[in-house]
PDB file of C-alpha atoms in Angstrom:
ATOM      1  CA  UNK A1390      30.764  18.437 -97.871  1.00 97.00           C
ATOM      2  CA  UNK A1391      32.752  15.408 -97.214  1.00 98.00           C
ATOM      3  CA  UNK A1392      31.414  11.944 -98.725  1.00 98.00           C
ATOM      4  CA  UNK A1393      32.821   8.646 -97.629  1.00 98.00           C
ATOM      5  CA  UNK A1394      32.046   5.420 -99.587  1.00 98.00           C
ATOM      6  CA  UNK A1395      32.554   1.852 -98.061  1.00 98.00           C
ATOM      7  CA  UNK A1396      32.575  -1.907 -99.032  1.00 98.00           C
ATOM      8  CA  UNK A1397      31.319  -2.396-102.482  1.00 98.00           C
ATOM      9  CA  UNK A1398      30.053   1.235-103.064  1.00 98.00           C
ATOM     10  CA  UNK A1399      33.617   2.377-102.224  1.00 98.00           C
ATOM     11  CA  UNK A1400      34.711  -0.317-105.143  1.00 97.00           C
ATOM     12  CA  UNK A1401      32.296   0.894-107.810  1.00 97.00           C
ATOM     13  CA  UNK A1402      32.888   4.660-107.185  1.00 97.00           C
ATOM     14  CA  UNK A1403      36.598   4.158-107.278  1.00 97.00           C
ATOM     15  CA  UNK A1404      37.511   5.903-104.166  1.00 96.00           C
ATOM     16  CA  UNK A1405      36.928   6.013-100.538  1.00 98.00           C
ATOM     17  CA  UNK A1406      35.960   9.795-100.145  1.00 98.00           C
ATOM     18  CA  UNK A1407      35.708  13.120-101.763  1.00 97.00           C
ATOM     19  CA  UNK A1408      34.754  16.507-100.764  1.00 98.00           C
ATOM     20  CA  UNK A1409      32.275  18.295-102.882  1.00 97.00           C
ATOM     21  CA  UNK A1410      30.767  21.545-102.976  1.00 96.00           C
ATOM     22  CA  UNK A1411      26.919  21.436-102.814  1.00 93.00           C
ATOM     23  CA  UNK A1412      24.436  23.102-105.306  1.00 95.00           C
ATOM     24  CA  UNK A1413      21.808  25.040-103.811  1.00 94.00           C
ATOM     25  CA  UNK A1414      19.224  22.562-104.542  1.00 96.00           C
ATOM     26  CA  UNK A1415      20.723  19.866-102.728  1.00 97.00           C
ATOM     27  CA  UNK A1416      18.913  19.871 -98.923  1.00 97.00           C
ATOM     28  CA  UNK A1417      18.174  16.376 -98.211  1.00 98.00           C
ATOM     29  CA  UNK A1418      19.626  12.881 -98.456  1.00 98.00           C
ATOM     30  CA  UNK A1419      17.526  11.958-101.472  1.00 97.00           C
ATOM     31  CA  UNK A1420      18.719  15.311-103.250  1.00 98.00           C
ATOM     32  CA  UNK A1421      22.355  14.443-102.631  1.00 98.00           C
ATOM     33  CA  UNK A1422      21.960  10.865-104.046  1.00 98.00           C
ATOM     34  CA  UNK A1423      20.347  11.878-106.903  1.00 97.00           C
ATOM     35  CA  UNK A1424      23.114  14.762-107.250  1.00 98.00           C
ATOM     36  CA  UNK A1425      25.818  11.938-106.832  1.00 98.00           C
ATOM     37  CA  UNK A1426      24.420  10.123-109.588  1.00 97.00           C
ATOM     38  CA  UNK A1427      24.947  12.625-112.162  1.00 96.00           C
ATOM     39  CA  UNK A1428      28.640  12.830-111.264  1.00 94.00           C
ATOM     40  CA  UNK A1429      29.421   9.863-113.523  1.00 95.00           C
ATOM     41  CA  UNK A1430      28.578   6.600-114.861  1.00 97.00           C
ATOM     42  CA  UNK A1431      30.461   4.783-111.751  1.00 98.00           C
ATOM     43  CA  UNK A1432      28.673   7.155-109.089  1.00 98.00           C
ATOM     44  CA  UNK A1433      25.594   6.251-111.356  1.00 97.00           C
ATOM     45  CA  UNK A1434      25.949   2.542-110.819  1.00 97.00           C
ATOM     46  CA  UNK A1435      26.848   2.237-107.234  1.00 97.00           C
ATOM     47  CA  UNK A1436      24.179   4.516-106.283  1.00 97.00           C
ATOM     48  CA  UNK A1437      21.435   3.220-108.727  1.00 96.00           C
ATOM     49  CA  UNK A1438      19.500   1.062-105.907  1.00 96.00           C
ATOM     50  CA  UNK A1439      18.495   2.919-103.072  1.00 93.00           C
ATOM     51  CA  UNK A1440      17.350  -0.131-101.155  1.00 94.00           C
ATOM     52  CA  UNK A1441      21.067  -1.395-100.814  1.00 95.00           C
ATOM     53  CA  UNK A1442      22.316   2.091 -99.964  1.00 97.00           C
ATOM     54  CA  UNK A1443      22.322   3.030 -96.172  1.00 97.00           C
ATOM     55  CA  UNK A1444      23.239   6.432 -95.495  1.00 98.00           C
ATOM     56  CA  UNK A1445      24.885   8.162 -92.102  1.00 98.00           C
ATOM     57  CA  UNK A1446      25.113  11.874 -91.745  1.00 98.00           C
ATOM     58  CA  UNK A1447      27.652  12.599 -89.235  1.00 98.00           C
ATOM     59  CA  UNK A1448      27.791   9.154 -88.071  1.00 98.00           C
ATOM     60  CA  UNK A1449      24.384   8.760 -87.531  1.00 98.00           C
ATOM     61  CA  UNK A1450      21.531   6.483 -89.813  1.00 98.00           C
ATOM     62  CA  UNK A1451      19.833   8.923 -91.771  1.00 98.00           C
ATOM     63  CA  UNK A1452      16.759   8.227 -93.899  1.00 97.00           C
ATOM     64  CA  UNK A1453      16.329   9.759 -97.590  1.00 97.00           C
ATOM     65  CA  UNK A1454      13.891  12.784 -96.266  1.00 97.00           C
ATOM     66  CA  UNK A1455      16.778  13.902 -93.396  1.00 98.00           C
ATOM     67  CA  UNK A1456      18.335  17.315 -94.173  1.00 98.00           C
ATOM     68  CA  UNK A1457      22.231  17.538 -95.269  1.00 98.00           C
ATOM     69  CA  UNK A1458      24.278  20.569 -95.175  1.00 96.00           C
ATOM     70  CA  UNK A1459      27.559  21.803 -96.364  1.00 95.00           C
ATOM     71  CA  UNK A1460      29.480  21.047 -93.505  1.00 96.00           C
ATOM     72  CA  UNK A1461      28.241  17.423 -93.080  1.00 98.00           C
ATOM     73  CA  UNK A1462      30.243  14.281 -93.510  1.00 98.00           C
ATOM     74  CA  UNK A1463      27.763  11.896 -95.146  1.00 98.00           C
ATOM     75  CA  UNK A1464      28.834   8.016 -95.438  1.00 98.00           C
ATOM     76  CA  UNK A1465      27.054   6.002 -98.299  1.00 98.00           C
ATOM     77  CA  UNK A1466      27.493   2.055 -97.612  1.00 98.00           C
ATOM     78  CA  UNK A1467      25.860  -1.353 -98.103  1.00 98.00           C
ATOM     79  CA  UNK A1468      23.588  -3.123 -95.341  1.00 97.00           C
ATOM     80  CA  UNK A1469      26.207  -4.005 -92.738  1.00 97.00           C
ATOM     81  CA  UNK A1470      27.738  -7.336 -92.323  1.00 96.00           C
ATOM     82  CA  UNK A1471      29.799  -7.608 -88.892  1.00 95.00           C
ATOM     83  CA  UNK A1472      29.553  -9.904 -85.939  1.00 93.00           C
TER      84      UNK A1472
ATOM     85  CA  UNK B 726      33.399  -1.265 -72.440  1.00 97.00           C
ATOM     86  CA  UNK B 727      33.742  -1.620 -76.402  1.00 98.00           C
ATOM     87  CA  UNK B 728      36.838  -1.719 -78.208  1.00 98.00           C
ATOM     88  CA  UNK B 729      37.759  -2.183 -81.991  1.00 98.00           C
ATOM     89  CA  UNK B 730      40.690  -3.750 -82.892  1.00 98.00           C
ATOM     90  CA  UNK B 731      42.837  -5.065 -85.741  1.00 98.00           C
ATOM     91  CA  UNK B 732      44.651  -7.595 -83.084  1.00 98.00           C
ATOM     92  CA  UNK B 733      43.335 -10.736 -81.862  1.00 98.00           C
ATOM     93  CA  UNK B 734      42.277 -10.966 -78.327  1.00 98.00           C
ATOM     94  CA  UNK B 735      42.801 -13.141 -75.499  1.00 98.00           C
ATOM     95  CA  UNK B 736      39.262 -14.544 -74.495  1.00 98.00           C
ATOM     96  CA  UNK B 737      40.590 -15.816 -71.012  1.00 98.00           C
ATOM     97  CA  UNK B 738      42.197 -12.632 -70.064  1.00 98.00           C
ATOM     98  CA  UNK B 739      39.167 -10.440 -71.094  1.00 98.00           C
ATOM     99  CA  UNK B 740      36.744 -12.390 -68.699  1.00 98.00           C
ATOM    100  CA  UNK B 741      39.190 -12.373 -65.991  1.00 98.00           C
ATOM    101  CA  UNK B 742      39.846  -8.607 -66.565  1.00 97.00           C
ATOM    102  CA  UNK B 743      36.376  -7.717 -66.916  1.00 97.00           C
ATOM    103  CA  UNK B 744      35.358  -9.557 -63.588  1.00 96.00           C
ATOM    104  CA  UNK B 745      38.231  -9.356 -61.380  1.00 95.00           C
ATOM    105  CA  UNK B 746      37.420  -8.292 -57.937  1.00 95.00           C
ATOM    106  CA  UNK B 747      33.323  -7.810 -58.636  1.00 95.00           C
ATOM    107  CA  UNK B 748      31.988 -10.568 -56.265  1.00 95.00           C
ATOM    108  CA  UNK B 749      28.294  -9.524 -57.100  1.00 96.00           C
ATOM    109  CA  UNK B 750      28.798 -11.258 -60.264  1.00 98.00           C
ATOM    110  CA  UNK B 751      27.764 -14.865 -60.369  1.00 98.00           C
ATOM    111  CA  UNK B 752      27.157 -15.632 -64.046  1.00 98.00           C
ATOM    112  CA  UNK B 753      29.432 -14.494 -67.066  1.00 98.00           C
ATOM    113  CA  UNK B 754      28.440 -15.381 -70.678  1.00 98.00           C
ATOM    114  CA  UNK B 755      30.854 -15.131 -73.678  1.00 98.00           C
ATOM    115  CA  UNK B 756      30.213 -15.203 -77.503  1.00 98.00           C
ATOM    116  CA  UNK B 757      32.557 -15.561 -79.653  1.00 98.00           C
ATOM    117  CA  UNK B 758      32.328 -15.183 -83.713  1.00 98.00           C
ATOM    118  CA  UNK B 759      34.764 -16.950 -85.657  1.00 97.00           C
ATOM    119  CA  UNK B 760      35.625 -16.569 -89.497  1.00 96.00           C
ATOM    120  CA  UNK B 761      33.846 -19.696 -91.360  1.00 93.00           C
ATOM    121  CA  UNK B 762      35.741 -21.741 -93.789  1.00 93.00           C
ATOM    122  CA  UNK B 763      33.035 -22.307 -95.913  1.00 90.00           C
ATOM    123  CA  UNK B 764      30.130 -20.059 -96.759  1.00 84.00           C
ATOM    124  CA  UNK B 765      27.238 -20.333 -99.125  1.00 80.00           C
ATOM    125  CA  UNK B 766      29.022 -23.611-100.591  1.00 84.00           C
ATOM    126  CA  UNK B 767      32.044 -21.991-101.500  1.00 86.00           C
ATOM    127  CA  UNK B 768      35.612 -22.372 -99.787  1.00 92.00           C
ATOM    128  CA  UNK B 769      36.723 -19.030 -97.970  1.00 92.00           C
ATOM    129  CA  UNK B 770      40.615 -18.427 -98.143  1.00 92.00           C
ATOM    130  CA  UNK B 771      40.592 -15.170 -96.133  1.00 95.00           C
ATOM    131  CA  UNK B 772      38.415 -12.381 -95.104  1.00 96.00           C
ATOM    132  CA  UNK B 773      38.808  -8.736 -94.962  1.00 98.00           C
ATOM    133  CA  UNK B 774      36.516  -6.714 -92.561  1.00 98.00           C
ATOM    134  CA  UNK B 775      36.091  -3.021 -93.502  1.00 98.00           C
ATOM    135  CA  UNK B 776      34.411  -0.540 -91.032  1.00 98.00           C
ATOM    136  CA  UNK B 777      33.797   3.282 -90.480  1.00 98.00           C
ATOM    137  CA  UNK B 778      35.954   4.272 -87.628  1.00 98.00           C
ATOM    138  CA  UNK B 779      34.406   6.613 -85.689  1.00 97.00           C
ATOM    139  CA  UNK B 780      30.553   5.689 -86.198  1.00 98.00           C
ATOM    140  CA  UNK B 781      31.715   1.891 -85.429  1.00 98.00           C
ATOM    141  CA  UNK B 782      32.590   2.804 -81.901  1.00 98.00           C
ATOM    142  CA  UNK B 783      29.669   5.388 -81.405  1.00 98.00           C
ATOM    143  CA  UNK B 784      27.266   2.412 -82.500  1.00 98.00           C
ATOM    144  CA  UNK B 785      29.092  -0.266 -80.228  1.00 98.00           C
ATOM    145  CA  UNK B 786      28.492   2.248 -77.482  1.00 98.00           C
ATOM    146  CA  UNK B 787      25.088   2.691 -77.869  1.00 97.00           C
ATOM    147  CA  UNK B 788      24.136  -1.000 -78.221  1.00 97.00           C
ATOM    148  CA  UNK B 789      25.954  -1.599 -75.052  1.00 98.00           C
ATOM    149  CA  UNK B 790      24.355   1.308 -73.418  1.00 98.00           C
ATOM    150  CA  UNK B 791      20.729  -0.104 -74.475  1.00 97.00           C
ATOM    151  CA  UNK B 792      21.726  -3.327 -72.947  1.00 98.00           C
ATOM    152  CA  UNK B 793      22.515  -2.056 -69.610  1.00 97.00           C
ATOM    153  CA  UNK B 794      19.365  -0.508 -69.741  1.00 97.00           C
ATOM    154  CA  UNK B 795      17.384  -3.469 -70.328  1.00 97.00           C
ATOM    155  CA  UNK B 796      19.283  -5.916 -68.226  1.00 98.00           C
ATOM    156  CA  UNK B 797      20.914  -5.654 -64.632  1.00 98.00           C
ATOM    157  CA  UNK B 798      24.475  -6.258 -65.778  1.00 98.00           C
ATOM    158  CA  UNK B 799      27.336  -5.871 -63.639  1.00 97.00           C
ATOM    159  CA  UNK B 800      29.803  -5.477 -66.452  1.00 98.00           C
ATOM    160  CA  UNK B 801      29.876  -6.208 -70.497  1.00 98.00           C
ATOM    161  CA  UNK B 802      32.694  -6.172 -73.085  1.00 98.00           C
ATOM    162  CA  UNK B 803      32.580  -5.978 -76.832  1.00 98.00           C
ATOM    163  CA  UNK B 804      35.679  -6.460 -79.051  1.00 98.00           C
ATOM    164  CA  UNK B 805      35.132  -6.460 -82.618  1.00 98.00           C
ATOM    165  CA  UNK B 806      38.104  -6.776 -84.923  1.00 98.00           C
ATOM    166  CA  UNK B 807      38.790  -5.468 -88.461  1.00 98.00           C
ATOM    167  CA  UNK B 808      41.439  -6.071 -91.262  1.00 98.00           C
ATOM    168  CA  UNK B 809      42.525  -9.244 -92.948  1.00 98.00           C
ATOM    169  CA  UNK B 810      41.082 -12.667 -90.870  1.00 98.00           C
ATOM    170  CA  UNK B 811      41.460 -16.468 -91.977  1.00 97.00           C
ATOM    171  CA  UNK B 812      39.118 -19.227 -91.119  1.00 96.00           C
ATOM    172  CA  UNK B 813      39.268 -20.068 -87.636  1.00 97.00           C
ATOM    173  CA  UNK B 814      40.006 -16.604 -86.295  1.00 98.00           C
ATOM    174  CA  UNK B 815      37.916 -14.977 -84.009  1.00 98.00           C
ATOM    175  CA  UNK B 816      36.006 -11.847 -85.227  1.00 98.00           C
ATOM    176  CA  UNK B 817      34.149 -10.595 -82.379  1.00 98.00           C
ATOM    177  CA  UNK B 818      33.792 -11.157 -78.417  1.00 98.00           C
ATOM    178  CA  UNK B 819      30.708 -10.208 -76.462  1.00 98.00           C
ATOM    179  CA  UNK B 820      31.049 -10.921 -72.772  1.00 98.00           C
ATOM    180  CA  UNK B 821      27.992 -10.223 -70.227  1.00 98.00           C
ATOM    181  CA  UNK B 822      28.072 -10.480 -66.511  1.00 98.00           C
ATOM    182  CA  UNK B 823      25.343 -10.361 -64.217  1.00 98.00           C
ATOM    183  CA  UNK B 824      24.545 -11.447 -60.678  1.00 98.00           C
ATOM    184  CA  UNK B 825      22.070 -14.138 -62.325  1.00 97.00           C
ATOM    185  CA  UNK B 826      22.241 -16.139 -65.555  1.00 98.00           C
ATOM    186  CA  UNK B 827      19.473 -15.113 -67.103  1.00 98.00           C
ATOM    187  CA  UNK B 828      20.431 -11.084 -67.850  1.00 98.00           C
ATOM    188  CA  UNK B 829      23.599 -12.352 -68.972  1.00 98.00           C
ATOM    189  CA  UNK B 830      22.308 -14.742 -71.594  1.00 98.00           C
ATOM    190  CA  UNK B 831      19.209 -12.481 -72.866  1.00 98.00           C
ATOM    191  CA  UNK B 832      21.812  -9.699 -72.950  1.00 98.00           C
ATOM    192  CA  UNK B 833      24.564 -11.543 -74.965  1.00 98.00           C
ATOM    193  CA  UNK B 834      21.832 -12.496 -77.601  1.00 98.00           C
ATOM    194  CA  UNK B 835      20.380  -8.697 -77.892  1.00 97.00           C
ATOM    195  CA  UNK B 836      24.022  -7.645 -77.971  1.00 98.00           C
ATOM    196  CA  UNK B 837      25.038  -9.835 -80.769  1.00 97.00           C
ATOM    197  CA  UNK B 838      21.953  -9.316 -82.791  1.00 96.00           C
ATOM    198  CA  UNK B 839      22.060  -5.693 -82.602  1.00 96.00           C
ATOM    199  CA  UNK B 840      25.532  -5.191 -83.445  1.00 96.00           C
ATOM    200  CA  UNK B 841      24.966  -7.538 -86.520  1.00 96.00           C
ATOM    201  CA  UNK B 842      22.355  -5.194 -88.063  1.00 95.00           C
ATOM    202  CA  UNK B 843      23.753  -1.777 -86.560  1.00 96.00           C
ATOM    203  CA  UNK B 844      27.576  -1.520 -86.195  1.00 98.00           C
ATOM    204  CA  UNK B 845      29.164  -0.184 -89.652  1.00 98.00           C
ATOM    205  CA  UNK B 846      31.309  -3.430 -90.535  1.00 98.00           C
ATOM    206  CA  UNK B 847      31.567  -5.342 -93.700  1.00 98.00           C
ATOM    207  CA  UNK B 848      33.009  -8.471 -94.595  1.00 97.00           C
ATOM    208  CA  UNK B 849      34.668  -9.655 -98.123  1.00 97.00           C
ATOM    209  CA  UNK B 850      35.787 -12.968 -98.409  1.00 95.00           C
ATOM    210  CA  UNK B 851      38.091 -14.355-100.840  1.00 94.00           C
ATOM    211  CA  UNK B 852      36.833 -17.606-102.717  1.00 92.00           C
ATOM    212  CA  UNK B 853      38.191 -19.644-105.653  1.00 91.00           C
ATOM    213  CA  UNK B 854      36.093 -17.491-108.019  1.00 91.00           C
ATOM    214  CA  UNK B 855      37.223 -14.271-106.441  1.00 93.00           C
ATOM    215  CA  UNK B 856      36.746 -11.531-103.937  1.00 95.00           C
ATOM    216  CA  UNK B 857      33.012 -11.147-102.952  1.00 95.00           C
ATOM    217  CA  UNK B 858      31.242  -9.013-100.521  1.00 96.00           C
ATOM    218  CA  UNK B 859      29.428 -10.767 -98.010  1.00 94.00           C
ATOM    219  CA  UNK B 860      25.350  -9.677 -98.513  1.00 93.00           C
ATOM    220  CA  UNK B 861      22.925  -8.751 -95.328  1.00 90.00           C
ATOM    221  CA  UNK B 862      20.597 -11.705 -94.468  1.00 89.00           C
ATOM    222  CA  UNK B 863      17.279 -11.303 -93.768  1.00 88.00           C
ATOM    223  CA  UNK B 864      17.291 -13.463 -91.121  1.00 91.00           C
ATOM    224  CA  UNK B 865      19.865 -11.106 -88.935  1.00 92.00           C
ATOM    225  CA  UNK B 866      17.082  -8.353 -89.155  1.00 91.00           C
ATOM    226  CA  UNK B 867      14.526 -10.664 -88.104  1.00 91.00           C
ATOM    227  CA  UNK B 868      16.861 -11.609 -84.754  1.00 91.00           C
ATOM    228  CA  UNK B 869      17.282  -8.146 -84.481  1.00 92.00           C
ATOM    229  CA  UNK B 870      13.688  -7.000 -84.691  1.00 91.00           C
ATOM    230  CA  UNK B 871      12.334  -9.370 -81.866  1.00 91.00           C
ATOM    231  CA  UNK B 872      14.236  -7.130 -79.465  1.00 91.00           C
ATOM    232  CA  UNK B 873      12.680  -3.848 -80.899  1.00 85.00           C
ATOM    233  CA  UNK B 874      11.069  -1.506 -78.351  1.00 76.00           C
ATOM    234  CA  UNK B 875      12.400   1.360 -80.706  1.00 63.00           C
ATOM    235  CA  UNK B 876      12.375   1.641 -84.412  1.00 53.00           C
ATOM    236  CA  UNK B 877      15.843   0.129 -86.130  1.00 52.00           C
ATOM    237  CA  UNK B 878      18.010   3.033 -87.210  1.00 54.00           C
ATOM    238  CA  UNK B 879      17.584   2.093 -90.864  1.00 48.00           C
TER     239      UNK B 879
END
Protein backbone atom coordinates (compact mmCIF):
# COMPACT_ATOMS: atom_id res chain seq x y z
CA UNK A 1 0.00 0.00 0.00
CA UNK A 2 1.18 3.49 -0.84
CA UNK A 3 0.63 6.11 1.86
CA UNK A 4 0.86 9.84 1.18
CA UNK A 5 1.13 12.58 3.79
CA UNK A 6 0.39 16.27 3.26
CA UNK A 7 0.84 19.61 5.05
CA UNK A 8 1.67 19.46 8.77
CA UNK A 9 1.00 15.73 8.91
CA UNK A 10 3.81 15.32 6.32
CA UNK A 11 6.09 17.61 8.39
CA UNK A 12 5.45 15.65 11.57
CA UNK A 13 5.83 12.22 9.98
CA UNK A 14 9.03 13.40 8.32
CA UNK A 15 8.38 12.26 4.75
CA UNK A 16 5.74 12.66 2.07
CA UNK A 17 5.16 9.04 1.15
CA UNK A 18 5.95 5.49 2.05
CA UNK A 19 5.08 2.02 0.84
CA UNK A 20 3.97 -0.44 3.49
CA UNK A 21 3.05 -4.12 3.67
CA UNK A 22 -0.24 -4.36 5.49
CA UNK A 23 -0.62 -6.95 8.23
CA UNK A 24 -3.72 -9.14 7.90
CA UNK A 25 -5.63 -7.46 10.72
CA UNK A 26 -5.69 -4.07 8.97
CA UNK A 27 -8.91 -3.92 6.98
CA UNK A 28 -10.33 -0.42 7.61
CA UNK A 29 -9.06 3.16 7.70
CA UNK A 30 -9.28 3.08 11.50
CA UNK A 31 -7.18 -0.12 11.65
CA UNK A 32 -4.64 1.54 9.37
CA UNK A 33 -4.35 4.67 11.54
CA UNK A 34 -3.99 2.53 14.67
CA UNK A 35 -1.26 0.49 12.99
CA UNK A 36 0.57 3.51 11.59
CA UNK A 37 0.72 5.12 15.04
CA UNK A 38 2.76 2.14 16.20
CA UNK A 39 5.42 2.75 13.55
CA UNK A 40 7.15 5.35 15.69
CA UNK A 41 6.82 8.49 17.79
CA UNK A 42 6.58 10.79 14.75
CA UNK A 43 3.70 8.82 13.25
CA UNK A 44 2.07 8.63 16.68
CA UNK A 45 2.21 12.39 17.15
CA UNK A 46 1.10 13.26 13.63
CA UNK A 47 -1.91 10.94 13.76
CA UNK A 48 -2.89 11.15 17.43
CA UNK A 49 -5.97 13.37 16.95
CA UNK A 50 -8.25 11.84 14.34
CA UNK A 51 -10.55 14.87 14.48
CA UNK A 52 -7.94 16.76 12.43
CA UNK A 53 -6.93 13.92 10.12
CA UNK A 54 -8.74 13.61 6.81
CA UNK A 55 -8.38 10.42 4.79
CA UNK A 56 -8.61 9.75 1.08
CA UNK A 57 -8.55 6.24 -0.35
CA UNK A 58 -7.68 6.20 -4.04
CA UNK A 59 -8.31 9.98 -4.23
CA UNK A 60 -11.78 9.78 -2.64
CA UNK A 61 -12.61 11.03 0.87
CA UNK A 62 -13.08 8.06 3.18
CA UNK A 63 -14.47 7.60 6.68
CA UNK A 64 -12.82 5.67 9.51
CA UNK A 65 -14.86 2.56 8.81
CA UNK A 66 -14.07 2.51 5.07
CA UNK A 67 -12.25 -0.61 3.85
CA UNK A 68 -8.61 -0.51 2.75
CA UNK A 69 -6.66 -3.09 0.76
CA UNK A 70 -3.08 -3.74 -0.27
CA UNK A 71 -3.25 -2.05 -3.67
CA UNK A 72 -4.82 1.19 -2.42
CA UNK A 73 -3.28 4.64 -2.33
CA UNK A 74 -4.18 6.20 1.01
CA UNK A 75 -3.59 9.91 1.70
CA UNK A 76 -3.62 11.42 5.19
CA UNK A 77 -3.91 15.17 5.59
CA UNK A 78 -5.37 17.96 7.75
CA UNK A 79 -8.66 19.73 6.93
CA UNK A 80 -8.16 21.54 3.63
CA UNK A 81 -7.48 25.29 3.42
CA UNK A 82 -7.54 26.21 -0.26
CA UNK A 83 -9.45 28.92 -2.05
CA UNK B 1 -13.10 23.68 -17.21
CA UNK B 2 -10.64 23.44 -14.40
CA UNK B 3 -6.90 24.10 -14.23
CA UNK B 4 -4.38 23.64 -11.42
CA UNK B 5 -1.19 25.54 -12.12
CA UNK B 6 1.81 27.23 -10.57
CA UNK B 7 1.71 30.23 -12.90
CA UNK B 8 -0.42 33.33 -12.57
CA UNK B 9 -3.41 33.84 -14.87
CA UNK B 10 -4.68 36.77 -16.94
CA UNK B 11 -8.22 37.44 -15.71
CA UNK B 12 -9.35 39.38 -18.79
CA UNK B 13 -7.96 36.83 -21.22
CA UNK B 14 -9.61 33.97 -19.30
CA UNK B 15 -13.02 35.67 -19.36
CA UNK B 16 -12.70 36.46 -23.06
CA UNK B 17 -11.60 32.92 -23.86
CA UNK B 18 -14.47 31.41 -21.90
CA UNK B 19 -17.33 33.35 -23.47
CA UNK B 20 -15.95 34.20 -26.93
CA UNK B 21 -18.53 33.43 -29.60
CA UNK B 22 -21.18 32.34 -27.08
CA UNK B 23 -23.89 34.95 -27.59
CA UNK B 24 -26.29 33.19 -25.27
CA UNK B 25 -24.25 34.54 -22.36
CA UNK B 26 -25.74 37.64 -20.76
CA UNK B 27 -23.95 37.59 -17.40
CA UNK B 28 -20.43 36.76 -16.28
CA UNK B 29 -19.45 36.66 -12.61
CA UNK B 30 -15.78 36.55 -11.65
CA UNK B 31 -14.36 35.69 -8.23
CA UNK B 32 -10.66 36.21 -7.56
CA UNK B 33 -9.04 35.11 -4.30
CA UNK B 34 -5.88 36.98 -3.26
CA UNK B 35 -3.13 36.37 -0.71
CA UNK B 36 -3.67 38.74 2.25
CA UNK B 37 -0.69 40.51 3.78
CA UNK B 38 -2.14 40.14 7.28
CA UNK B 39 -3.88 37.09 8.73
CA UNK B 40 -4.89 36.64 12.38
CA UNK B 41 -3.01 39.85 13.27
CA UNK B 42 0.31 38.63 11.91
CA UNK B 43 2.01 39.99 8.83
CA UNK B 44 2.54 37.45 6.08
CA UNK B 45 5.81 37.53 4.15
CA UNK B 46 4.76 34.81 1.74
CA UNK B 47 2.60 31.75 1.42
CA UNK B 48 3.14 28.27 0.07
CA UNK B 49 0.21 26.31 -1.28
CA UNK B 50 0.55 22.55 -1.28
CA UNK B 51 -1.91 20.22 -3.00
CA UNK B 52 -2.60 16.59 -3.81
CA UNK B 53 -2.04 16.24 -7.56
CA UNK B 54 -4.67 13.99 -9.06
CA UNK B 55 -7.23 14.27 -6.29
CA UNK B 56 -7.25 18.06 -6.62
CA UNK B 57 -8.28 17.92 -10.27
CA UNK B 58 -10.81 15.19 -9.53
CA UNK B 59 -12.47 17.23 -6.77
CA UNK B 60 -12.53 20.48 -8.77
CA UNK B 61 -14.06 18.61 -11.72
CA UNK B 62 -16.72 17.17 -9.47
CA UNK B 63 -17.55 20.51 -7.87
CA UNK B 64 -17.89 22.13 -11.29
CA UNK B 65 -20.08 19.29 -12.55
CA UNK B 66 -22.33 19.76 -9.52
CA UNK B 67 -22.68 23.50 -10.25
CA UNK B 68 -23.58 22.73 -13.86
CA UNK B 69 -26.31 20.38 -12.61
CA UNK B 70 -27.78 22.95 -10.22
CA UNK B 71 -27.69 26.11 -12.37
CA UNK B 72 -28.19 26.79 -16.07
CA UNK B 73 -24.59 27.84 -16.74
CA UNK B 74 -23.31 28.43 -20.26
CA UNK B 75 -19.70 28.03 -19.17
CA UNK B 76 -17.51 27.98 -16.10
CA UNK B 77 -13.83 27.99 -15.26
CA UNK B 78 -11.91 27.29 -12.06
CA UNK B 79 -8.18 28.02 -11.92
CA UNK B 80 -6.36 27.31 -8.66
CA UNK B 81 -2.67 28.00 -8.16
CA UNK B 82 -0.12 26.18 -6.02
CA UNK B 83 3.47 26.88 -5.00
CA UNK B 84 4.96 30.01 -3.48
CA UNK B 85 2.85 33.18 -3.49
CA UNK B 86 3.28 36.68 -2.06
CA UNK B 87 0.70 39.09 -0.58
CA UNK B 88 -1.43 40.53 -3.37
CA UNK B 89 -0.90 37.51 -5.62
CA UNK B 90 -3.92 35.82 -7.15
CA UNK B 91 -4.64 32.34 -5.73
CA UNK B 92 -7.88 31.29 -7.35
CA UNK B 93 -10.15 32.35 -10.19
CA UNK B 94 -13.76 31.26 -10.56
CA UNK B 95 -15.74 32.42 -13.59
CA UNK B 96 -19.38 31.57 -14.15
CA UNK B 97 -21.32 32.58 -17.26
CA UNK B 98 -25.04 32.27 -17.85
CA UNK B 99 -27.92 33.89 -19.73
CA UNK B 100 -28.99 35.82 -16.63
CA UNK B 101 -27.14 37.07 -13.58
CA UNK B 102 -28.81 35.11 -10.80
CA UNK B 103 -27.48 31.72 -11.87
CA UNK B 104 -23.99 33.14 -12.38
CA UNK B 105 -23.93 34.84 -8.94
CA UNK B 106 -25.28 31.81 -7.07
CA UNK B 107 -23.06 29.29 -8.86
CA UNK B 108 -20.01 31.45 -8.18
CA UNK B 109 -20.67 31.48 -4.42
CA UNK B 110 -21.38 27.77 -4.45
CA UNK B 111 -18.16 26.95 -6.30
CA UNK B 112 -15.99 29.00 -3.96
CA UNK B 113 -17.70 27.67 -0.82
CA UNK B 114 -17.36 24.07 -1.94
CA UNK B 115 -13.83 24.24 -3.25
CA UNK B 116 -12.65 25.76 0.04
CA UNK B 117 -13.87 22.73 1.97
CA UNK B 118 -13.34 19.90 -0.54
CA UNK B 119 -10.35 20.60 -2.79
CA UNK B 120 -7.16 19.23 -1.21
CA UNK B 121 -5.04 22.36 -0.84
CA UNK B 122 -3.14 23.51 2.25
CA UNK B 123 -1.69 26.94 2.96
CA UNK B 124 1.46 27.57 4.92
CA UNK B 125 2.22 31.17 5.86
CA UNK B 126 5.63 32.67 6.57
CA UNK B 127 5.25 35.09 9.53
CA UNK B 128 7.78 36.99 11.69
CA UNK B 129 7.38 34.14 14.23
CA UNK B 130 8.13 31.47 11.64
CA UNK B 131 6.12 29.30 9.30
CA UNK B 132 2.62 28.21 10.32
CA UNK B 133 -0.03 26.08 8.67
CA UNK B 134 -3.35 27.80 8.16
CA UNK B 135 -6.11 26.02 10.06
CA UNK B 136 -9.52 25.34 8.55
CA UNK B 137 -12.29 27.74 9.59
CA UNK B 138 -15.61 26.51 10.88
CA UNK B 139 -17.21 29.48 9.07
CA UNK B 140 -16.06 27.92 5.79
CA UNK B 141 -17.71 24.63 6.75
CA UNK B 142 -20.91 26.51 7.55
CA UNK B 143 -20.77 28.37 4.23
CA UNK B 144 -20.39 25.09 2.35
CA UNK B 145 -23.10 23.37 4.39
CA UNK B 146 -25.80 25.83 3.34
CA UNK B 147 -25.57 24.39 -0.21
CA UNK B 148 -25.81 20.79 0.97
CA UNK B 149 -28.16 18.57 -0.94
CA UNK B 150 -25.90 15.64 -0.29
CA UNK B 151 -23.79 14.95 2.78
CA UNK B 152 -20.33 16.54 2.61
CA UNK B 153 -17.51 14.12 1.73
CA UNK B 154 -15.92 14.38 5.14
